[in-house]
mmCIF file of C-alpha atoms in Angstrom:
data_model
loop_
_atom_site.group_PDB
_atom_site.id
_atom_site.type_symbol
_atom_site.label_atom_id
_atom_site.label_comp_id
_atom_site.label_asym_id
_atom_site.label_seq_id
_atom_site.Cartn_x
_atom_site.Cartn_y
_atom_site.Cartn_z
ATOM 1 C CA MET A 57 11.818 -66.559 -11.254
ATOM 2 C CA GLN A 58 14.061 -69.522 -11.199
ATOM 3 C CA ASP A 59 15.556 -68.979 -8.032
ATOM 4 C CA GLN A 60 11.721 -68.302 -6.594
ATOM 5 C CA ILE A 61 10.646 -71.971 -7.762
ATOM 6 C CA ILE A 62 13.858 -73.740 -6.707
ATOM 7 C CA ASP A 63 13.859 -72.001 -2.932
ATOM 8 C CA LEU A 64 9.719 -73.342 -3.046
ATOM 9 C CA ALA A 65 10.661 -76.534 -3.893
ATOM 10 C CA LEU A 66 13.520 -77.146 -1.282
ATOM 11 C CA GLU A 67 10.731 -74.986 1.181
ATOM 12 C CA LEU A 68 8.677 -78.426 0.138
ATOM 13 C CA THR A 69 11.016 -80.696 0.560
ATOM 14 C CA LYS A 70 12.203 -79.629 3.468
ATOM 15 C CA VAL A 71 9.041 -79.337 5.157
ATOM 16 C CA THR A 72 7.501 -82.589 3.519
ATOM 17 C CA LYS A 73 11.473 -84.318 5.267
ATOM 18 C CA ALA A 74 10.544 -83.027 8.634
ATOM 19 C CA LYS A 75 7.390 -84.543 8.829
ATOM 20 C CA ILE A 76 8.826 -87.438 7.864
ATOM 21 C CA ALA A 77 10.816 -87.763 10.324
ATOM 22 C CA ASP A 78 8.759 -86.667 12.551
ATOM 23 C CA LEU A 79 6.628 -89.595 11.855
ATOM 24 C CA ASP A 80 8.933 -92.048 11.669
ATOM 25 C CA GLN A 81 9.412 -90.922 15.899
ATOM 26 C CA ILE A 82 5.807 -91.770 16.254
ATOM 27 C CA MET A 83 6.471 -94.944 14.726
ATOM 28 C CA LEU A 84 9.718 -95.897 16.814
ATOM 29 C CA ARG A 85 7.232 -95.141 19.761
ATOM 30 C CA THR A 86 4.544 -97.460 18.420
ATOM 31 C CA GLN A 87 6.913 -99.984 18.123
ATOM 32 C CA ILE A 88 8.098 -99.633 21.608
ATOM 33 C CA LEU A 89 4.665 -99.564 22.377
ATOM 34 C CA SER A 90 3.889 -102.987 20.785
ATOM 35 C CA MET A 91 6.764 -104.634 21.738
ATOM 36 C CA ASN A 92 5.654 -103.242 26.263
ATOM 37 C CA ALA A 93 2.206 -105.064 24.579
ATOM 38 C CA ARG A 94 4.039 -108.026 24.135
ATOM 39 C CA LEU A 95 6.093 -108.436 27.447
ATOM 40 C CA GLU A 96 2.639 -107.954 29.057
ATOM 41 C CA ALA A 97 0.551 -110.488 27.213
ATOM 42 C CA ALA A 98 3.339 -112.985 27.518
ATOM 43 C CA ARG A 99 3.040 -112.265 31.680
ATOM 44 C CA ALA A 100 -0.694 -112.563 31.705
ATOM 45 C CA GLY A 101 -0.193 -116.610 30.381
ATOM 46 C CA GLU A 102 -3.546 -117.442 28.390
ATOM 47 C CA ALA A 103 -5.363 -114.152 28.946
ATOM 48 C CA GLY A 104 -3.079 -111.768 27.444
ATOM 49 C CA LYS A 105 -2.800 -114.307 23.562
ATOM 50 C CA SER A 106 -5.564 -112.500 21.337
ATOM 51 C CA PHE A 107 -3.740 -108.856 23.119
ATOM 52 C CA THR A 108 -0.793 -110.767 21.637
ATOM 53 C CA ILE A 109 -1.872 -111.016 18.212
ATOM 54 C CA VAL A 110 -3.024 -107.802 18.345
ATOM 55 C CA ALA A 111 0.860 -106.066 19.883
ATOM 56 C CA GLN A 112 2.068 -108.291 16.674
ATOM 57 C CA GLU A 113 -0.539 -106.678 13.837
ATOM 58 C CA MET A 114 1.181 -103.532 15.768
ATOM 59 C CA GLY A 115 4.489 -104.063 14.896
ATOM 60 C CA SER A 116 3.849 -105.048 11.701
ATOM 61 C CA VAL A 117 2.101 -101.944 10.573
ATOM 62 C CA SER A 118 4.421 -100.585 12.245
ATOM 63 C CA GLN A 119 7.678 -101.877 10.102
ATOM 64 C CA GLU A 120 5.548 -101.245 7.176
ATOM 65 C CA VAL A 121 5.396 -97.273 7.277
ATOM 66 C CA THR A 122 8.797 -96.741 8.669
ATOM 67 C CA ALA A 123 9.769 -98.853 5.542
ATOM 68 C CA LEU A 124 7.437 -96.524 3.193
ATOM 69 C CA SER A 125 8.437 -93.571 5.058
ATOM 70 C CA ALA A 126 12.550 -94.622 3.628
ATOM 71 C CA SER A 127 11.489 -94.964 0.457
ATOM 72 C CA LEU A 128 10.304 -91.739 0.560
ATOM 73 C CA ASN A 129 12.337 -89.971 2.270
ATOM 74 C CA ALA A 130 14.516 -91.309 -0.170
ATOM 75 C CA ALA A 131 12.427 -90.662 -3.202
ATOM 76 C CA ILE A 132 12.340 -86.512 -2.280
ATOM 77 C CA THR A 133 15.934 -85.845 -1.594
ATOM 78 C CA GLU A 134 16.317 -87.277 -5.484
ATOM 79 C CA ASN A 135 13.512 -85.512 -6.545
ATOM 80 C CA ALA A 136 14.736 -82.639 -4.452
ATOM 81 C CA ALA A 137 18.619 -83.249 -6.344
ATOM 82 C CA ARG A 138 16.823 -83.247 -9.456
ATOM 83 C CA ILE A 139 14.646 -80.223 -8.986
ATOM 84 C CA GLN A 140 17.875 -78.109 -7.867
ATOM 85 C CA ASN A 141 19.742 -78.978 -10.476
ATOM 86 C CA ALA A 142 16.998 -78.467 -13.245
ATOM 87 C CA GLY A 143 16.445 -75.300 -11.869
ATOM 88 C CA ASN A 144 20.062 -74.102 -11.624
ATOM 89 C CA ASP A 145 20.786 -74.905 -14.953
ATOM 90 C CA MET A 146 17.667 -72.776 -15.904
ATOM 91 C CA SER A 147 19.476 -69.948 -13.916
ATOM 92 C CA ILE A 148 22.096 -70.570 -15.930
ATOM 93 C CA THR A 149 21.070 -70.069 -19.479
ATOM 94 C CA PHE A 150 18.497 -66.867 -18.770
ATOM 95 C CA ARG A 151 21.409 -65.307 -16.507
ATOM 96 C CA GLY A 152 23.386 -66.615 -20.289
ATOM 97 C CA SER A 153 21.521 -65.096 -21.978
ATOM 98 C CA ARG A 154 20.700 -61.959 -20.651
ATOM 99 C CA TYR A 155 24.194 -61.638 -19.852
ATOM 100 C CA ALA A 156 25.138 -61.964 -24.325
ATOM 101 C CA ASP A 157 22.046 -59.122 -24.809
ATOM 102 C CA LEU A 158 23.982 -56.695 -22.410
ATOM 103 C CA ALA A 159 27.280 -57.259 -23.948
ATOM 104 C CA ARG A 160 25.624 -57.118 -27.967
ATOM 105 C CA ASN A 161 24.511 -53.499 -26.440
ATOM 106 C CA ALA A 162 27.827 -52.745 -25.211
ATOM 107 C CA VAL A 163 29.365 -53.300 -28.265
ATOM 108 C CA GLU A 164 26.283 -51.862 -29.731
ATOM 109 C CA ILE A 165 26.115 -47.818 -28.581
ATOM 110 C CA MET A 166 30.187 -47.847 -29.234
ATOM 111 C CA ASP A 167 29.300 -48.883 -32.173
ATOM 112 C CA ARG A 168 26.969 -46.268 -32.604
ATOM 113 C CA ASN A 169 29.480 -43.741 -31.546
ATOM 114 C CA LEU A 170 32.303 -44.572 -33.501
ATOM 115 C CA TYR A 171 29.919 -44.395 -36.458
ATOM 116 C CA GLU A 172 30.318 -40.538 -35.487
ATOM 117 C CA ARG A 173 34.061 -40.268 -35.260
ATOM 118 C CA SER A 174 33.898 -41.707 -39.172
ATOM 119 C CA CYS A 175 31.750 -39.412 -40.238
ATOM 120 C CA ASP A 176 34.330 -36.724 -38.309
ATOM 121 C CA VAL A 177 37.271 -37.532 -40.510
ATOM 122 C CA ARG A 178 35.637 -37.431 -44.312
ATOM 123 C CA TRP A 179 33.741 -33.923 -43.078
ATOM 124 C CA TRP A 180 36.270 -32.626 -41.542
ATOM 125 C CA ALA A 181 39.363 -33.743 -43.813
ATOM 126 C CA THR A 182 38.300 -31.588 -46.765
ATOM 127 C CA ASP A 183 37.843 -28.253 -44.447
ATOM 128 C CA SER A 184 39.296 -25.628 -46.749
ATOM 129 C CA ALA A 185 41.950 -24.648 -43.890
ATOM 130 C CA VAL A 186 43.074 -28.524 -43.896
ATOM 131 C CA VAL A 187 42.921 -28.790 -47.849
ATOM 132 C CA ASP A 188 44.867 -25.648 -47.906
ATOM 133 C CA ALA A 189 47.797 -27.301 -44.684
ATOM 134 C CA VAL A 190 49.010 -30.086 -48.119
ATOM 135 C CA GLN A 191 47.953 -28.029 -51.224
ATOM 136 C CA SER A 192 49.804 -24.478 -50.474
ATOM 137 C CA PRO A 193 52.272 -24.903 -47.286
ATOM 138 C CA GLY A 194 53.360 -22.787 -45.474
ATOM 139 C CA ALA A 195 53.537 -20.925 -41.798
ATOM 140 C CA ASP A 196 50.587 -19.041 -42.559
ATOM 141 C CA ALA A 197 48.974 -21.774 -43.466
ATOM 142 C CA ALA A 198 49.756 -23.846 -41.139
ATOM 143 C CA ALA A 199 48.583 -21.518 -38.447
ATOM 144 C CA HIS A 200 45.156 -20.799 -39.898
ATOM 145 C CA ALA A 201 44.461 -25.002 -39.685
ATOM 146 C CA THR A 202 45.814 -25.252 -36.398
ATOM 147 C CA SER A 203 43.349 -22.693 -35.584
ATOM 148 C CA ARG A 204 40.642 -24.698 -37.448
ATOM 149 C CA LEU A 205 41.087 -27.265 -35.775
ATOM 150 C CA ALA A 206 41.688 -25.823 -32.175
ATOM 151 C CA THR A 207 38.616 -24.560 -32.668
ATOM 152 C CA ILE A 208 36.890 -28.225 -34.230
ATOM 153 C CA LEU A 209 38.681 -29.477 -30.304
ATOM 154 C CA ARG A 210 36.452 -27.501 -28.249
ATOM 155 C CA SER A 211 33.213 -29.276 -30.147
ATOM 156 C CA TYR A 212 34.104 -32.468 -29.595
ATOM 157 C CA THR A 213 35.574 -32.862 -26.354
ATOM 158 C CA VAL A 214 35.596 -36.726 -27.513
ATOM 159 C CA TYR A 215 39.342 -36.169 -28.934
ATOM 160 C CA LEU A 216 42.552 -35.728 -27.508
ATOM 161 C CA ASP A 217 43.637 -34.107 -30.356
ATOM 162 C CA LEU A 218 43.559 -34.022 -34.853
ATOM 163 C CA TRP A 219 46.640 -34.297 -36.951
ATOM 164 C CA ILE A 220 47.646 -33.118 -40.195
ATOM 165 C CA ALA A 221 50.182 -34.901 -41.843
ATOM 166 C CA ASP A 222 52.078 -33.855 -45.736
ATOM 167 C CA ARG A 223 52.331 -36.881 -48.197
ATOM 168 C CA SER A 224 55.454 -37.406 -47.026
ATOM 169 C CA GLY A 225 54.098 -38.630 -43.861
ATOM 170 C CA ARG A 226 55.884 -35.374 -41.726
ATOM 171 C CA VAL A 227 52.628 -33.922 -39.309
ATOM 172 C CA ILE A 228 52.719 -30.235 -40.679
ATOM 173 C CA ALA A 229 49.642 -29.520 -37.838
ATOM 174 C CA ASN A 230 47.783 -30.339 -34.828
ATOM 175 C CA GLY A 231 44.646 -28.924 -32.620
ATOM 176 C CA ARG A 232 46.732 -28.795 -29.005
ATOM 177 C CA PRO A 233 50.185 -27.685 -29.789
ATOM 178 C CA GLU A 234 50.541 -26.089 -26.115
ATOM 179 C CA ARG A 235 49.697 -29.786 -24.525
ATOM 180 C CA TYR A 236 51.155 -32.146 -27.274
ATOM 181 C CA ARG A 237 54.400 -29.973 -28.288
ATOM 182 C CA ASP A 238 55.986 -32.671 -30.023
ATOM 183 C CA VAL A 239 53.946 -32.906 -32.532
ATOM 184 C CA VAL A 240 54.463 -31.094 -34.941
ATOM 185 C CA GLY A 241 57.756 -32.436 -37.116
ATOM 186 C CA ALA A 242 56.916 -35.566 -35.938
ATOM 187 C CA ASP A 243 57.871 -38.450 -39.025
ATOM 188 C CA VAL A 244 54.187 -40.745 -39.004
ATOM 189 C CA SER A 245 55.242 -41.695 -42.180
ATOM 190 C CA ARG A 246 55.739 -45.786 -40.759
ATOM 191 C CA GLU A 247 52.540 -45.704 -38.719
ATOM 192 C CA ASP A 248 49.417 -47.623 -39.510
ATOM 193 C CA TRP A 249 47.120 -44.628 -39.346
ATOM 194 C CA PHE A 250 48.681 -42.834 -41.994
ATOM 195 C CA ARG A 251 49.672 -45.427 -44.242
ATOM 196 C CA ARG A 252 46.555 -46.427 -44.514
ATOM 197 C CA GLY A 253 45.362 -43.037 -44.491
ATOM 198 C CA LEU A 254 47.181 -42.616 -47.458
ATOM 199 C CA GLN A 255 45.875 -45.033 -49.471
ATOM 200 C CA THR A 256 42.322 -45.076 -49.030
ATOM 201 C CA ALA A 257 40.143 -44.766 -52.649
ATOM 202 C CA ASP A 258 37.798 -41.906 -52.064
ATOM 203 C CA GLY A 259 36.615 -38.974 -49.742
ATOM 204 C CA ASP A 260 33.405 -41.441 -48.847
ATOM 205 C CA SER A 261 36.834 -43.822 -47.459
ATOM 206 C CA PHE A 262 38.117 -44.362 -44.418
ATOM 207 C CA VAL A 263 40.526 -46.298 -42.019
ATOM 208 C CA VAL A 264 40.401 -46.899 -38.349
ATOM 209 C CA CYS A 265 43.035 -48.818 -36.264
ATOM 210 C CA ASP A 266 42.877 -50.955 -33.058
ATOM 211 C CA VAL A 267 43.287 -49.320 -29.631
ATOM 212 C CA GLU A 268 46.187 -48.570 -29.128
ATOM 213 C CA THR A 269 48.567 -46.188 -26.031
ATOM 214 C CA ALA A 270 49.767 -43.116 -27.642
ATOM 215 C CA PRO A 271 53.028 -42.178 -26.538
ATOM 216 C CA ARG A 272 52.717 -38.238 -28.372
ATOM 217 C CA LEU A 273 49.942 -38.508 -26.694
ATOM 218 C CA GLY A 274 51.051 -38.923 -22.937
ATOM 219 C CA GLY A 275 50.672 -42.919 -23.850
ATOM 220 C CA ALA A 276 46.768 -42.316 -23.468
ATOM 221 C CA GLN A 277 44.260 -45.188 -24.752
ATOM 222 C CA VAL A 278 42.819 -44.078 -28.555
ATOM 223 C CA ALA A 279 40.872 -45.007 -31.535
ATOM 224 C CA THR A 280 43.175 -43.892 -34.596
ATOM 225 C CA TYR A 281 40.574 -43.257 -37.925
ATOM 226 C CA ALA A 282 42.197 -41.470 -40.882
ATOM 227 C CA THR A 283 40.862 -40.372 -44.165
ATOM 228 C CA ALA A 284 43.294 -38.343 -47.397
ATOM 229 C CA ILE A 285 42.924 -35.040 -47.906
ATOM 230 C CA ARG A 286 42.620 -34.326 -51.556
ATOM 231 C CA ALA A 287 43.139 -31.657 -53.619
ATOM 232 C CA GLY A 288 40.563 -29.334 -53.633
ATOM 233 C CA GLY A 289 38.643 -31.150 -50.713
ATOM 234 C CA ALA A 290 36.929 -33.228 -54.282
ATOM 235 C CA THR A 291 35.535 -36.683 -53.978
ATOM 236 C CA ARG A 292 37.981 -38.076 -56.415
ATOM 237 C CA GLY A 293 40.713 -36.134 -55.712
ATOM 238 C CA GLU A 294 44.563 -36.262 -55.635
ATOM 239 C CA ALA A 295 45.687 -37.793 -51.880
ATOM 240 C CA ALA A 296 47.367 -34.643 -51.228
ATOM 241 C CA GLY A 297 48.017 -35.546 -47.011
ATOM 242 C CA VAL A 298 46.134 -37.515 -44.169
ATOM 243 C CA LEU A 299 44.538 -36.017 -41.172
ATOM 244 C CA GLY A 300 44.420 -38.551 -38.660
ATOM 245 C CA ILE A 301 41.724 -38.080 -35.364
ATOM 246 C CA PHE A 302 42.415 -39.771 -32.632
ATOM 247 C CA PHE A 303 39.325 -40.421 -30.022
ATOM 248 C CA ASP A 304 40.444 -39.890 -26.614
ATOM 249 C CA TRP A 305 39.282 -44.201 -26.001
ATOM 250 C CA GLU A 306 39.247 -44.999 -22.519
ATOM 251 C CA PRO A 307 36.957 -42.513 -20.805
ATOM 252 C CA GLN A 308 33.947 -43.464 -23.644
ATOM 253 C CA ALA A 309 34.745 -47.612 -22.769
ATOM 254 C CA ARG A 310 34.752 -47.093 -19.846
ATOM 255 C CA ALA A 311 31.333 -45.154 -19.594
ATOM 256 C CA ILE A 312 29.322 -47.958 -22.205
ATOM 257 C CA VAL A 313 31.217 -50.594 -19.968
ATOM 258 C CA ASP A 314 29.969 -49.598 -16.361
ATOM 259 C CA GLY A 315 26.861 -48.749 -17.732
ATOM 260 C CA ILE A 316 25.754 -52.196 -18.049
ATOM 261 C CA SER A 317 22.290 -53.010 -16.204
ATOM 262 C CA LEU A 318 23.423 -55.894 -13.772
ATOM 263 C CA SER A 319 22.447 -55.752 -10.112
ATOM 264 C CA ARG A 320 25.201 -54.774 -7.791
ATOM 265 C CA GLU A 321 25.815 -58.631 -6.965
ATOM 266 C CA GLU A 322 26.270 -59.811 -10.091
ATOM 267 C CA ARG A 323 28.642 -56.619 -10.651
ATOM 268 C CA ALA A 324 30.799 -57.284 -7.864
ATOM 269 C CA CYS A 325 31.829 -60.705 -9.188
ATOM 270 C CA SER A 326 31.780 -59.811 -12.827
ATOM 271 C CA LYS A 327 34.075 -58.923 -15.403
ATOM 272 C CA VAL A 328 32.802 -56.545 -18.115
ATOM 273 C CA MET A 329 34.595 -56.112 -21.025
ATOM 274 C CA LEU A 330 35.164 -54.852 -25.120
ATOM 275 C CA LEU A 331 37.305 -56.864 -27.332
ATOM 276 C CA ASP A 332 39.052 -56.299 -30.546
ATOM 277 C CA SER A 333 39.299 -58.951 -33.310
ATOM 278 C CA ARG A 334 42.175 -60.572 -31.334
ATOM 279 C CA PHE A 335 40.213 -61.091 -28.671
ATOM 280 C CA ARG A 336 42.423 -58.588 -27.159
ATOM 281 C CA VAL A 337 40.036 -56.548 -23.794
ATOM 282 C CA ILE A 338 40.724 -52.528 -24.898
ATOM 283 C CA ALA A 339 38.031 -52.048 -22.702
ATOM 284 C CA SER A 340 36.887 -53.462 -18.703
ATOM 285 C CA ASN A 341 35.895 -52.806 -15.728
ATOM 286 C CA GLU A 342 39.112 -53.682 -14.082
ATOM 287 C CA PRO A 343 41.179 -51.176 -15.692
ATOM 288 C CA GLN A 344 44.236 -53.123 -15.469
ATOM 289 C CA ALA A 345 43.593 -55.599 -18.039
ATOM 290 C CA PHE A 346 43.667 -53.520 -21.371
ATOM 291 C CA GLY A 347 45.975 -55.031 -24.205
ATOM 292 C CA GLN A 348 45.735 -58.716 -22.230
ATOM 293 C CA PRO A 349 44.570 -61.475 -24.154
ATOM 294 C CA TYR A 350 41.272 -62.891 -23.538
ATOM 295 C CA ALA A 351 40.095 -67.055 -24.550
ATOM 296 C CA LEU A 352 36.999 -65.893 -25.605
ATOM 297 C CA ASP A 353 36.270 -68.962 -28.013
ATOM 298 C CA PRO A 354 32.798 -67.315 -30.003
ATOM 299 C CA ARG A 355 30.298 -70.421 -31.868
ATOM 300 C CA ASP A 356 28.318 -67.703 -33.122
ATOM 301 C CA GLU A 357 27.690 -64.269 -32.963
ATOM 302 C CA TRP A 358 26.031 -64.380 -30.085
ATOM 303 C CA GLY A 359 25.418 -66.592 -26.941
ATOM 304 C CA HIS A 360 27.168 -68.417 -24.325
ATOM 305 C CA THR A 361 29.115 -71.009 -22.652
ATOM 306 C CA VAL A 362 29.945 -71.865 -19.018
ATOM 307 C CA ARG A 363 33.602 -72.866 -18.032
ATOM 308 C CA ASN A 364 35.930 -73.628 -15.380
ATOM 309 C CA ASP A 365 32.325 -72.455 -12.850
ATOM 310 C CA LYS A 366 31.849 -69.224 -15.000
ATOM 311 C CA ILE A 367 29.066 -68.192 -17.352
ATOM 312 C CA VAL A 368 31.530 -66.004 -20.501
ATOM 313 C CA ALA A 369 28.792 -64.309 -22.979
ATOM 314 C CA TYR A 370 29.116 -62.769 -25.451
ATOM 315 C CA GLY A 371 28.321 -60.336 -28.427
ATOM 316 C CA LEU A 372 29.310 -59.831 -32.435
ATOM 317 C CA THR A 373 29.350 -55.766 -32.895
ATOM 318 C CA PRO A 374 26.357 -56.027 -35.215
ATOM 319 C CA GLY A 375 28.062 -51.974 -36.558
ATOM 320 C CA TYR A 376 25.222 -49.388 -37.391
ATOM 321 C CA GLU A 377 24.787 -47.897 -41.056
ATOM 322 C CA THR A 378 27.366 -47.481 -43.002
ATOM 323 C CA TYR A 379 29.974 -48.955 -40.673
ATOM 324 C CA ARG A 380 30.512 -52.274 -41.022
ATOM 325 C CA GLY A 381 32.634 -52.657 -36.776
ATOM 326 C CA LEU A 382 35.658 -54.187 -36.528
ATOM 327 C CA GLY A 383 34.920 -57.443 -35.059
ATOM 328 C CA TRP A 384 34.927 -56.196 -31.586
ATOM 329 C CA PHE A 385 32.673 -58.603 -28.963
ATOM 330 C CA GLY A 386 31.025 -57.063 -25.950
ATOM 331 C CA CYS A 387 32.208 -60.094 -23.355
ATOM 332 C CA ILE A 388 30.686 -60.980 -19.836
ATOM 333 C CA GLU A 389 32.062 -63.009 -17.155
ATOM 334 C CA SER A 390 30.445 -64.247 -14.201
ATOM 335 C CA PRO A 391 30.087 -66.732 -11.987
ATOM 336 C CA ALA A 392 27.530 -69.854 -12.684
ATOM 337 C CA HIS A 393 26.428 -69.623 -9.369
ATOM 338 C CA LEU A 394 26.113 -66.295 -6.945
ATOM 339 C CA ALA A 395 26.701 -65.807 -3.833
ATOM 340 C CA SER A 396 23.709 -66.456 -1.981
#
């Protein structure tokens, strides 16, 4: 709508200036006629005196109309520029607000997805096969746990793998040993997900780590969730190990980024991103941007700024139900002025 208003105003200006130009041509012809009339009157001598007065008045009127035309043309040019500037400001404000809504919606969709992951890890940590693997360690218990994890993975395709680590931080079972052969026996005691998972307060608690690449999972981008495996699967039971689940981040995040409702023109020249709490790119329509810092300076939980002739719109994660979110932002960067 704003663009239509600008276009109409500029078209009106164009038509008006064209008519003024036509008027200027008529006045020029009038001035020439007035000059010729004065010359003919001078040749006529005494008989042409009265006509000389008329010719002079014609010249005066023509000059006044020409001056008025020039003033009108200047006023129209100035006001047209003001209309265009106001229209551009309206367009930027409108697009910035729309982009901010889309950015917040994108991160909210991801939060709803990740809320389910937080439910999964707490539920599966109470599975009897998982609990037995750390409480009654042995080959049979590990094999049963591996089978159980594999069954879960066949149903929950958004995960790359599920790992069970004992209290010392040694992985004793995973769901895809045929794909990830170096997992069982690995020491994960120094990894963030294990240390924080072991320290969870109870069975209702969980931890989630920043999105990172996982060397033992083929360098894939993962969001890792963890919680303690507790004695007897009880909510207040003693921590006997840790369950870590590895969400296959890249395809899920790409689907959300690519699904944002931008026009073809907007998408061609815009960056669409998810940023973590450190303003690090964790998803983008430019895949090579993963892990790079982005200079976002949010002034509120939602909004937009104009920087270097670009609209930068953002929305902070609102969280979802009991999942408070991780301080992530959806972000869209787009040229302030789209090509016509």
